[in-house]
Coordinates of C-alpha atoms in Angstrom, one line a residue:
M1 CA -22.6 67.1 14.1
T2 CA -25.4 65.2 12.5
D3 CA -26.2 65.1 8.8
A4 CA -29.1 67.6 9.5
T5 CA -27.0 69.9 11.3
L6 CA -24.1 69.8 8.8
N7 CA -23.9 73.6 7.7
D8 CA -24.4 74.5 4.0
D9 CA -20.8 75.7 3.7
L10 CA -19.2 72.4 5.1
R11 CA -21.4 70.5 2.9
H12 CA -20.4 72.5 -0.1
E13 CA -16.8 72.0 0.7
L14 CA -17.2 68.1 0.9
T15 CA -19.0 68.2 -2.4
T16 CA -16.1 70.4 -3.8
L17 CA -13.5 67.9 -2.3
L18 CA -15.2 65.0 -3.8
D19 CA -15.4 66.8 -7.2
R20 CA -11.5 67.6 -6.9
A21 CA -10.7 64.0 -6.0
G22 CA -12.5 62.8 -9.3
I23 CA -15.0 60.7 -7.1
H24 CA -18.1 60.1 -8.9
A25 CA -19.3 56.8 -8.0
D26 CA -20.9 56.0 -4.6
R27 CA -20.3 59.5 -3.7
G28 CA -22.9 59.4 -0.9
L29 CA -21.0 56.5 0.9
I30 CA -17.7 58.3 0.6
A31 CA -19.3 61.6 1.8
R32 CA -20.9 59.5 5.0
M33 CA -17.3 58.3 5.8
L34 CA -15.9 61.8 5.6
Q35 CA -18.7 63.1 7.8
T36 CA -18.2 60.5 10.3
A37 CA -14.4 61.4 10.5
L38 CA -15.4 65.1 11.1
K39 CA -18.0 63.8 13.9
L40 CA -15.2 62.1 15.6
G41 CA -13.1 65.5 15.6
V42 CA -15.9 67.8 16.5
E43 CA -16.9 65.3 19.5
H44 CA -13.4 65.5 20.8
T45 CA -12.9 61.6 20.6
D46 CA -10.3 60.1 22.6
R47 CA -6.9 59.9 21.0
L48 CA -6.7 56.1 21.4
D49 CA -10.1 55.5 19.8
L50 CA -9.2 57.8 16.9
K51 CA -6.0 55.8 16.4
I52 CA -8.1 52.5 16.4
A53 CA -10.5 53.9 14.1
S54 CA -7.8 55.4 11.7
A55 CA -5.7 52.3 11.6
A56 CA -8.9 50.1 11.0
L57 CA -10.0 52.0 7.9
S58 CA -6.4 52.1 6.8
E59 CA -5.9 48.6 7.1
M60 CA -9.2 47.5 5.3
H61 CA -8.2 49.9 2.4
D62 CA -4.9 47.9 2.2
A63 CA -6.8 44.6 2.1
F64 CA -9.5 45.6 -0.2
R65 CA -6.7 47.1 -2.7
L66 CA -4.8 43.6 -2.3
F67 CA -8.1 41.4 -3.1
Q68 CA -9.5 43.7 -5.7
P69 CA -7.7 42.1 -8.9
F70 CA -8.9 38.6 -7.6
H71 CA -12.7 39.8 -7.2
Q72 CA -13.9 37.0 -9.7
V73 CA -11.6 34.2 -8.8
P74 CA -13.3 31.9 -6.1
K75 CA -11.6 31.6 -3.0
V76 CA -11.3 29.4 0.1
T77 CA -9.8 30.2 3.3
V78 CA -7.6 27.7 5.4
F79 CA -7.3 28.1 8.9
G80 CA -5.0 26.1 11.4
S81 CA -2.4 26.2 13.9
A82 CA 0.8 28.4 13.4
R83 CA 3.0 25.7 15.4
T84 CA 2.0 22.8 13.2
A85 CA 5.6 21.1 12.2
Q86 CA 6.4 20.4 8.6
D87 CA 6.4 16.5 9.1
D88 CA 3.0 16.4 10.9
P89 CA 0.2 14.8 8.9
L90 CA -1.8 17.9 9.3
Y91 CA 0.8 19.9 7.5
I92 CA 0.5 17.4 4.7
Q93 CA -3.4 17.4 4.8
A94 CA -3.4 21.3 4.5
R95 CA -0.8 21.3 1.8
D96 CA -2.7 18.6 -0.3
V97 CA -6.1 20.3 0.0
A98 CA -4.8 23.5 -1.1
A99 CA -3.0 22.1 -4.0
A100 CA -6.3 20.2 -5.1
L101 CA -8.4 23.4 -4.8
A102 CA -6.0 25.6 -6.8
S103 CA -5.7 23.0 -9.5
D104 CA -9.5 23.5 -9.8
G105 CA -8.9 27.3 -10.0
W106 CA -9.5 28.3 -6.5
M107 CA -7.2 30.9 -4.8
V108 CA -6.2 30.1 -1.0
V109 CA -6.4 32.6 1.6
T110 CA -4.2 32.1 4.7
G111 CA -3.3 34.2 7.6
A112 CA 0.3 34.2 6.1
G113 CA 2.0 32.6 8.9
P114 CA 4.0 29.5 9.5
G115 CA 2.6 26.0 10.3
I116 CA -0.8 25.2 8.6
M117 CA -1.0 28.7 6.8
Q118 CA 2.5 27.9 5.3
A119 CA 1.3 24.4 4.3
A120 CA -1.8 25.8 2.4
A121 CA 0.3 28.6 0.8
E122 CA 2.8 25.9 -0.4
G123 CA 0.0 23.5 -1.8
A124 CA -1.6 26.4 -3.6
G125 CA 1.7 28.1 -4.7
A126 CA 2.7 31.8 -4.5
K127 CA 0.3 33.0 -7.4
M128 CA -2.7 31.3 -6.1
S129 CA -2.2 32.4 -2.6
L130 CA -3.3 35.5 -0.6
G131 CA -2.2 36.3 3.0
V132 CA -3.4 38.5 5.7
S133 CA -0.9 38.4 8.2
I134 CA -0.9 39.9 11.8
R135 CA 1.8 41.8 13.7
L136 CA 2.5 40.0 16.8
P137 CA 5.2 40.5 19.4
F138 CA 6.2 36.9 19.2
E139 CA 5.7 33.6 17.3
E140 CA 3.9 34.9 14.0
R141 CA 6.2 35.7 10.9
M142 CA 5.5 35.7 7.5
N143 CA 5.9 32.3 6.0
T144 CA 8.3 31.9 3.1
I145 CA 5.7 31.1 0.4
I146 CA 3.8 34.2 1.1
A147 CA 6.9 36.3 1.7
Q148 CA 8.4 35.9 -1.8
D149 CA 5.4 37.4 -3.5
A150 CA 3.5 40.5 -3.1
Q151 CA 0.0 39.1 -2.5
V152 CA 0.0 39.8 1.3
V153 CA -1.2 42.5 3.5
S154 CA -0.1 43.0 7.3
M155 CA -2.8 44.0 10.1
K156 CA -2.4 45.3 13.5
Y157 CA -5.9 44.2 14.6
F158 CA -7.4 40.8 14.6
F159 CA -10.8 41.9 14.0
T160 CA -9.9 43.5 10.7
R161 CA -7.7 40.6 9.8
K162 CA -10.6 38.2 10.5
L163 CA -12.9 40.3 8.4
M164 CA -10.8 40.0 5.3
L165 CA -9.8 36.2 6.0
M166 CA -13.8 35.8 5.8
K167 CA -15.2 38.6 3.6
E168 CA -14.0 37.3 0.1
S169 CA -14.1 33.5 0.4
R170 CA -16.7 31.0 -0.8
G171 CA -15.5 28.2 1.3
F172 CA -13.6 27.7 4.5
I173 CA -11.4 24.8 5.8
C174 CA -10.3 24.5 9.4
L175 CA -7.6 22.1 10.5
P176 CA -7.0 21.6 14.3
G177 CA -5.3 24.5 16.1
G178 CA -5.3 26.5 19.2
F179 CA -7.2 29.4 20.6
G180 CA -6.7 31.5 17.3
T181 CA -8.2 28.6 15.1
M182 CA -11.0 27.9 17.4
D183 CA -11.9 31.6 17.6
E184 CA -12.0 31.7 14.0
M185 CA -13.9 28.4 13.6
F186 CA -16.6 29.5 16.0
E187 CA -16.9 33.0 14.5
L188 CA -17.7 31.0 11.2
L189 CA -20.4 29.0 12.8
T190 CA -21.7 32.1 14.7
L191 CA -22.0 34.1 11.4
Q192 CA -23.8 31.2 9.6
Q193 CA -26.1 30.2 12.7
T194 CA -27.4 33.9 13.0
G195 CA -27.7 34.3 9.3
K196 CA -25.3 37.3 9.4
A197 CA -23.1 35.7 6.6
E198 CA -24.3 34.2 3.4
P199 CA -24.3 30.2 3.7
M200 CA -20.9 29.0 2.7
P201 CA -19.4 25.4 2.9
I202 CA -17.3 24.8 6.0
V203 CA -14.9 21.8 6.5
L204 CA -13.4 20.5 9.6
L205 CA -10.4 18.6 8.2
D206 CA -8.4 16.2 10.3
A207 CA -5.4 14.2 9.7
Q208 CA -6.3 10.6 8.7
G209 CA -7.8 8.7 11.9
G210 CA -7.7 12.0 13.8
S211 CA -10.3 12.7 16.5
F212 CA -9.8 16.2 17.1
W213 CA -13.0 17.7 15.3
T214 CA -14.9 14.5 16.3
G215 CA -14.1 15.2 20.0
L216 CA -15.6 18.8 19.4
K217 CA -18.8 17.1 17.9
T218 CA -19.1 14.8 20.9
F219 CA -18.8 18.2 23.0
V220 CA -21.6 19.8 21.0
D221 CA -23.7 16.7 21.1
E222 CA -23.4 15.8 24.8
H223 CA -23.2 19.6 26.3
L224 CA -24.2 22.4 24.2
A225 CA -27.2 20.8 22.3
P226 CA -28.6 19.2 25.6
A227 CA -28.3 22.6 27.5
G228 CA -30.5 24.1 24.7
V229 CA -27.7 26.9 24.0
I230 CA -27.7 25.7 20.5
S231 CA -30.0 23.7 18.0
R232 CA -29.4 20.2 17.6
D233 CA -28.9 20.6 14.0
D234 CA -26.4 23.5 14.1
L235 CA -23.4 21.6 13.3
D236 CA -25.2 19.7 10.3
R237 CA -23.9 22.5 8.0
V238 CA -20.4 21.5 8.7
L239 CA -18.4 18.5 7.1
I240 CA -16.1 16.8 9.5
T241 CA -13.7 14.5 7.7
D242 CA -10.3 13.3 7.5
S243 CA -10.5 12.9 3.6
V244 CA -8.9 15.6 1.5
S245 CA -11.0 14.6 -1.5
E246 CA -14.4 14.7 0.5
A247 CA -13.3 18.2 1.7
V248 CA -12.4 19.4 -2.0
A249 CA -15.8 17.9 -3.3
N250 CA -17.9 19.6 -0.3
I251 CA -16.3 23.2 -1.1
T252 CA -16.7 23.0 -4.9
G253 CA -20.1 20.9 -4.9
F254 CA -21.8 23.6 -2.9
W255 CA -21.6 25.9 -5.9
R256 CA -22.6 23.2 -8.5
N257 CA -26.1 24.8 -8.9
Y258 CA -26.6 27.3 -6.2
D259 CA -25.0 30.7 -7.0
S260 CA -25.9 33.4 -4.6
L261 CA -28.8 34.8 -2.6
R262 CA -30.4 38.4 -2.0
W263 CA -32.9 39.5 0.4
V264 CA -35.4 41.9 -1.2
G265 CA -37.7 43.1 1.6
D266 CA -39.1 39.8 3.3
R267 CA -38.5 37.8 0.3
L268 CA -35.4 35.7 -0.2
V269 CA -34.2 35.2 -3.9
L270 CA -31.9 32.4 -4.4
R271 CA -30.1 32.6 -7.8
L272 CA -29.2 29.1 -9.5
V273 CA -27.0 27.9 -12.4
H274 CA -29.7 25.8 -14.1
E275 CA -33.2 26.6 -14.6
P276 CA -35.6 24.6 -12.3
T277 CA -38.2 22.7 -13.9
D278 CA -41.9 22.6 -12.5
A279 CA -41.2 19.2 -11.0
D280 CA -38.3 20.7 -9.4
I281 CA -40.4 23.4 -7.9
D282 CA -42.9 21.1 -6.7
S283 CA -40.4 18.9 -4.9
L284 CA -38.8 21.6 -3.1
N285 CA -42.2 22.8 -1.8
E286 CA -43.0 19.4 -0.7
R287 CA -39.7 19.3 1.4
F288 CA -39.2 22.9 2.4
G289 CA -42.4 24.6 2.0
G290 CA -42.8 24.7 5.9
M291 CA -39.9 27.2 5.8
C292 CA -42.2 29.8 4.1
A293 CA -43.8 32.3 6.4
E294 CA -46.5 32.7 3.8
G295 CA -47.1 31.4 0.1
R296 CA -44.7 28.9 -1.5
I297 CA -41.4 28.5 -3.2
E298 CA -41.7 29.9 -6.7
R299 CA -39.7 30.4 -9.8
T300 CA -39.3 34.0 -10.7
D301 CA -37.7 36.6 -13.1
P302 CA -35.2 39.0 -11.7
L303 CA -37.2 41.3 -9.5
D304 CA -37.2 45.0 -10.1
V305 CA -34.5 46.0 -7.7
E306 CA -32.0 43.3 -9.0
L307 CA -32.6 44.8 -12.5
A308 CA -32.1 48.1 -11.3
D309 CA -28.6 46.9 -9.8
G310 CA -27.8 44.7 -12.7
D311 CA -27.4 41.8 -10.0
A312 CA -27.0 38.5 -11.7
V313 CA -30.0 39.2 -13.8
E314 CA -28.8 36.6 -16.4
L315 CA -29.4 33.6 -13.9
P316 CA -32.7 31.8 -13.2
R317 CA -33.9 32.1 -9.6
I318 CA -36.6 31.0 -7.2
V319 CA -38.2 33.1 -4.5
L320 CA -39.7 32.4 -1.1
N321 CA -40.8 34.3 2.1
L322 CA -38.5 32.8 4.4
A323 CA -39.5 32.5 8.1
Q324 CA -36.7 33.9 10.2
R325 CA -36.5 31.0 12.3
W326 CA -35.5 28.8 9.4
V327 CA -32.6 30.9 8.4
G328 CA -30.0 28.4 9.8
S329 CA -31.8 25.7 7.8
L330 CA -30.5 27.2 4.5
F331 CA -28.0 24.8 4.1
A332 CA -30.6 22.0 3.7
L333 CA -32.4 23.8 1.0
I334 CA -29.1 24.6 -1.0
R335 CA -28.0 21.0 -0.9
A336 CA -31.4 20.1 -2.3
I337 CA -31.0 22.6 -5.0
N338 CA -27.7 21.2 -6.0
D339 CA -29.2 17.8 -6.2
L340 CA -32.2 18.7 -8.4
P341 CA -32.6 16.8 -11.5
S342 CA -32.2 19.8 -13.6
A343 CA -28.6 20.4 -12.1
R344 CA -27.3 17.1 -13.1

């Protein structure tokens, strides 16, 4: 079954179903999901595949519903080992950084388990914590901070859990951990490197005097970069620190002037908090004009598609035709935007 071969009777029934359910917004997207479900049935999809698709959609629905009331609240996700003991200096670091961010109005998202996850939830407090737990046959259990509150969702699949641990957050803090933590950290870096996710601040936080993340940097510098499998500046977008105050400043400072971005065709629109001056624009072109495939960085009014969508139209913005090879360098441009004289 394709959209073209969907018979008129079935198309009418789908329309009637949407009407009866009272669905008026984004009807095309809802209809597409229903049509996809019907295709899975018509094509005699394997039962196990159907169970995976059904469970994944159900889990995403539950997570979307959990996060929806807090859509306007900035969030930071904290990753780390489930095996970290409460008297470990790393536990204290996670608790303290979460407490500091929560006091600044940030909600803290964790995997809702023990160890570092519990420390972060403890620091933020139950009302400022959101949990996305995973059902495992051993080890993982919902921590007591999350368990005492309803702000948690439980998932069967790691891929849906990881989506929700990353989708809503505007910053990430990774503390030392095992395979799961490293998987989450490397996925963050991959999404940023490839431009599949918007630029976000990422902090690798260690215990005071710790060498866990500096060891990773040594491996990157001595093996990955020389082998040519990554660019030498790929890790520059990450802050490696053992300071809670530096971690907090890195997360919050990233949003001091930069607000958001949107691609409109080949043009990249960067929305700012403060209106840039002519001198600011000249300075950005002098330093980053080489990132443009053509033209230069310019101040602009909201583009037509932004106006039509009501997309942050109240904010000042700049626009550039970014050469794709420079996507990974957006962090440097954003840092410069945050340091503009007009933003001080």
